[in-house]
Coordinates of C-alpha atoms in Angstrom, one line a residue:
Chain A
X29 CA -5.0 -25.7 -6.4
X30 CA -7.7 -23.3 -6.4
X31 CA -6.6 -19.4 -7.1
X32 CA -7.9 -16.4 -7.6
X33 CA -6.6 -13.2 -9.4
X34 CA -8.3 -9.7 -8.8
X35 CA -8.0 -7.0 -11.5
X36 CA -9.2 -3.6 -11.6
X37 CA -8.3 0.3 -11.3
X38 CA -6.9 1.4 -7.9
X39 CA -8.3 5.0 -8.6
X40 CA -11.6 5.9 -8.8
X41 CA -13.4 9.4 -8.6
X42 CA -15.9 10.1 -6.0
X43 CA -19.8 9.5 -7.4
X44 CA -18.4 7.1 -10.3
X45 CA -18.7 3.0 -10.1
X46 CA -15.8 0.9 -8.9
X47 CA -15.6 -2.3 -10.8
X48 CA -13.4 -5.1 -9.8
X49 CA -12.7 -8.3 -11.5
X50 CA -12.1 -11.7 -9.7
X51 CA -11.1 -14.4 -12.3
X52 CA -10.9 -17.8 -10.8
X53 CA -8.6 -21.2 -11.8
X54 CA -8.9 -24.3 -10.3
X55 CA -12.6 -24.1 -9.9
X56 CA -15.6 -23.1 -11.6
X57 CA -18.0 -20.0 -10.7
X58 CA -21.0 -22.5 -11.0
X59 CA -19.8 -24.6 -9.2
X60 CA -23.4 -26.0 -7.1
X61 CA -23.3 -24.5 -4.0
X62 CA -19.9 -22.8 -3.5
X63 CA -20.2 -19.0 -3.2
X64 CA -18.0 -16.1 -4.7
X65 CA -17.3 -13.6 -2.0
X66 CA -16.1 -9.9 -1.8
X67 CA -15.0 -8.3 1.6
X68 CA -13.1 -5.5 1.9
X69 CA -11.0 -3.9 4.7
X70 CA -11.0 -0.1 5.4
X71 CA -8.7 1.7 7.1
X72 CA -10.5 2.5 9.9
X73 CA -10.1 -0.9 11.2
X74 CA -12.3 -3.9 10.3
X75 CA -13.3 -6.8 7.6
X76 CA -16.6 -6.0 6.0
X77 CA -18.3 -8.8 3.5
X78 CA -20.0 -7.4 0.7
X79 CA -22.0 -9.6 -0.8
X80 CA -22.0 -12.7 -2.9
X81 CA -23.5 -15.0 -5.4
X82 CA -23.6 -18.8 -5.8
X83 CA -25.5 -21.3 -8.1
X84 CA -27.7 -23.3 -6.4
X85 CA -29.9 -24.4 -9.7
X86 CA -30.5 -21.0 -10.1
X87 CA -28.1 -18.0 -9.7
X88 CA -28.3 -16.5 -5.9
X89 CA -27.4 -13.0 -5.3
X90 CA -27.1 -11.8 -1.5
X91 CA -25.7 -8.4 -0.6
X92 CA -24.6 -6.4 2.9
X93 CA -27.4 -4.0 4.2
X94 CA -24.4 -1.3 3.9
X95 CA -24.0 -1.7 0.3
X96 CA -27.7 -2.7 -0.6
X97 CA -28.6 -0.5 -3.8
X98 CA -25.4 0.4 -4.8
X99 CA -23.9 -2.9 -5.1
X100 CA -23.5 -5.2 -8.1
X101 CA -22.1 -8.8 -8.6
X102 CA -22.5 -10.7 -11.8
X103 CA -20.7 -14.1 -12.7
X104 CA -19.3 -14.8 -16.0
X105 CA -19.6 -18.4 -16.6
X106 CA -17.6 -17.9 -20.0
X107 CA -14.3 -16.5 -18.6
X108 CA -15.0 -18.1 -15.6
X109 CA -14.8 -15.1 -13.5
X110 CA -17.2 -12.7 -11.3
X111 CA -17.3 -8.8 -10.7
X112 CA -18.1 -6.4 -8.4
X113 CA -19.7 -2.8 -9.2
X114 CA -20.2 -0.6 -6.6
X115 CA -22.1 2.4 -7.8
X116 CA -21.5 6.3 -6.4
X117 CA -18.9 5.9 -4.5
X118 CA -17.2 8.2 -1.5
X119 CA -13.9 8.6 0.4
X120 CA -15.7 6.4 2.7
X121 CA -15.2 3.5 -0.1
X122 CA -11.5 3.8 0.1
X123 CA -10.2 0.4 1.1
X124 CA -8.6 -2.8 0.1
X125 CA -10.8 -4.9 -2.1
X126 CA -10.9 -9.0 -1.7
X127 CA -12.8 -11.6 -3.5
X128 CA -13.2 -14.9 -1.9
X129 CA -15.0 -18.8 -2.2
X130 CA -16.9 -20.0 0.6
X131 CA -16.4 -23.7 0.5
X132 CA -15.9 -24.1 4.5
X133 CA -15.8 -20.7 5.4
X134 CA -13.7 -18.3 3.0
X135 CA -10.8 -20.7 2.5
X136 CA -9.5 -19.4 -0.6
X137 CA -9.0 -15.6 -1.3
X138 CA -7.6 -13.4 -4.0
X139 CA -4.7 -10.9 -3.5
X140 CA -6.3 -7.6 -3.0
X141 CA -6.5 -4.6 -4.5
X142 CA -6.6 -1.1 -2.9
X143 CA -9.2 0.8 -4.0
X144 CA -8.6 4.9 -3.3
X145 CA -11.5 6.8 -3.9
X146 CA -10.5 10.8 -4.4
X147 CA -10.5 13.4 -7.2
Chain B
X24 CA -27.8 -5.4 12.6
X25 CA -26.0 -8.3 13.9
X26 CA -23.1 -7.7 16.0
X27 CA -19.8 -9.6 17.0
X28 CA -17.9 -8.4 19.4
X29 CA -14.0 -9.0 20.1
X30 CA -11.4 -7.6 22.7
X31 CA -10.1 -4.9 20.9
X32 CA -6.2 -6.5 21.5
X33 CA -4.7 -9.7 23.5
X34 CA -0.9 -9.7 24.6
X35 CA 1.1 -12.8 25.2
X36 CA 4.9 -13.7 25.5
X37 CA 6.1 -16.4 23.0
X38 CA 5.5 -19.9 24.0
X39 CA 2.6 -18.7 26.3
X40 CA -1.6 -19.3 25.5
X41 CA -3.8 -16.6 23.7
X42 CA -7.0 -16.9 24.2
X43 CA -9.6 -14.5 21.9
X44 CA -13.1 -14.4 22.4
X45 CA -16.3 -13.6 19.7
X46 CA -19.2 -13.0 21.7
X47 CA -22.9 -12.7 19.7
X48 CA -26.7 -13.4 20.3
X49 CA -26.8 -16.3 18.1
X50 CA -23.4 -17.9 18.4
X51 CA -24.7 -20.5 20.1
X52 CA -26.8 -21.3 17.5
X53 CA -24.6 -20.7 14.6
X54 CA -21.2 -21.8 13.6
X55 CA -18.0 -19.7 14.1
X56 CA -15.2 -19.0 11.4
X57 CA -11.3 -17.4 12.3
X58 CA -9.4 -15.2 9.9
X59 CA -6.0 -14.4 10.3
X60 CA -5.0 -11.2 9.0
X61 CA -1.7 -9.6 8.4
X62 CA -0.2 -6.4 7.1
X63 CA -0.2 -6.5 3.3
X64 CA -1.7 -10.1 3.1
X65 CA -4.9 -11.3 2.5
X66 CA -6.8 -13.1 5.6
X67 CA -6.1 -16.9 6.5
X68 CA -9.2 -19.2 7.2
X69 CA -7.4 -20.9 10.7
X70 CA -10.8 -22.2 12.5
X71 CA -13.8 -23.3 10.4
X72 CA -17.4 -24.6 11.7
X73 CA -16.6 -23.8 15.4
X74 CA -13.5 -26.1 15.7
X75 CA -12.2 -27.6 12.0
X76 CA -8.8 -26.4 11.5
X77 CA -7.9 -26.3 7.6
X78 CA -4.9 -28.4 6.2
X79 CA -2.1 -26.4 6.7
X80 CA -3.0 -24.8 9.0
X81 CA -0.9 -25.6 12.8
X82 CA -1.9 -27.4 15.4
X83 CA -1.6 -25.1 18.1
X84 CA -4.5 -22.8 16.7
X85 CA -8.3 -24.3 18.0
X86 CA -11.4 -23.3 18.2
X87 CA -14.4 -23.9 20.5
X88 CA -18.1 -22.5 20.8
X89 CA -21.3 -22.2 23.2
X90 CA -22.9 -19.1 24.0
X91 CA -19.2 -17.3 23.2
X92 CA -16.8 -18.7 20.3
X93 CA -12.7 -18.9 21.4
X94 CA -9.6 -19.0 19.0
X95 CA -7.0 -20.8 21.1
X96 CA -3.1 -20.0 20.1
X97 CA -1.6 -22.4 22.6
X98 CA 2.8 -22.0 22.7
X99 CA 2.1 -18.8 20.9
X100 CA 5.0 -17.8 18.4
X101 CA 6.6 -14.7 16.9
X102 CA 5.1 -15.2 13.4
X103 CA 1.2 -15.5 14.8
X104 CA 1.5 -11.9 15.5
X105 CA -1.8 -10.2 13.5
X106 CA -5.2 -9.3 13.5
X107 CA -7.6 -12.3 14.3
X108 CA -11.7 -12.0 13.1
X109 CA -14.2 -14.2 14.0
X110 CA -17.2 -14.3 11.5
X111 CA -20.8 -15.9 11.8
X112 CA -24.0 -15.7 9.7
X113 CA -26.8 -13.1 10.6
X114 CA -30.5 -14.2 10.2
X115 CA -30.4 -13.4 6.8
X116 CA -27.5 -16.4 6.7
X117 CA -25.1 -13.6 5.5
X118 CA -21.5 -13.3 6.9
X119 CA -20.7 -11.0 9.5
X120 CA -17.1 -10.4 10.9
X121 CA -16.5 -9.5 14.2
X122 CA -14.9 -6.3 14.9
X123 CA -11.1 -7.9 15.2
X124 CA -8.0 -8.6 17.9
X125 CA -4.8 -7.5 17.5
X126 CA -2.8 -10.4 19.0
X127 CA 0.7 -8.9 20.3
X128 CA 3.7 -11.8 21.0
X129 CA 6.2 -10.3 22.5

């Protein structure tokens, strides 16, 4: 049974980086074809996807238009785990944070973790 | 960007159908994905690849696709009460979520 635990500060001050950690049992983060996800979900309504990466003989990196610039997401074959950085963040960042695998669609995800952005 | 659009919310009594549509340029072209999504939860994966419905997952949710996809909740009950997203791939093959249903069973 595949799962996946987020960890990572709630809190975060406005223009700093939000980092987020996804560790992952059950599978592996290189793992040929099978991406590692991270969507969040704002309070002003709606699911946003993030960005990903997958190993497909070569690490793949593929972020949203949205986020392009600020965003970061690394794999760490050692711990078996991948991260998100999201650099200079605003209010406008405040939302709960989810990491994913897309095996057939986004079928397993973590727990979430709010993310407030404020000083 | 590349845009899904969803009725904003869908009302039903129990026991009755609920129908939600995802409407996009390329749908038609492109498979369709269903989240569930609940207060305090994490979303649910309920329709993959147009029509596929994960183990687990119950019977009366389907799927189907063309130039619009459709999440089918048919004998709707209390507990499917939540927010529903469809999500597709753009042209760069990156997800996009639509922009979400409330489904009401009362």
């Amino acid at each position: 049974q595949v799962q996946l635990q987020q960890s990572g500060p709630g809190l975060v001050k406005p223009s700093q980086t939000l980092s987020l950690t996804c560790g992952i049992s059950g599978d592996s983060v290189s793992r040929n074809n099978v991406a590692w996800n991270w969507i969040r979900h704002s309070p002003s309504g709606g699911l946003e996807w993030l960005g990903r990466t997958l190993y497909r003989s070569k690490w793949i990196y593929d972020y949203a238009a949205s986020v392009k610039g600020r965003i970061t997401i690394n794999p760490d074959t050692s711990r078996n785990q991948f991260s998100l950085q999201l650099d200079s963040v605003t209010p406008e960042d405040t939302a709960v944070y989810y990491c994913a695998r897309s095996l057939y669609g986004m079928d397993v995800w973590g727990q979430g973790t709010t993310v407030i952005v404020s000083s | 960007s590349y845009e899904l659009t969803q009725p904003p919310s869908v009302s039903v009594s129990p026991g009755q159908t609920a129908r939600i549509t995802c409407s996009g340029d390329a749908l038609a072209k492109k498979y369709a994905y269903w989240y569930q999504k609940k207060p305090g939860q994490a979303p649910v994966l309920v329709i993959y690849e147009d029509r596929k419905r994960p183990s687990g997952v119950p019977e009366r949710f389907s799927g189907s696709s063309g130039t619009m996809a459709t999440l089918t909740i048919s004998g709707a009950q209390v507990e499917d009460e939540a927010d529903y997203y469809c999500c597709s791939t753009d042209s760069s093959g990156n997800p996009v979520f639509g922009t979400g249903t409330k489904v009401t069973v009362l």
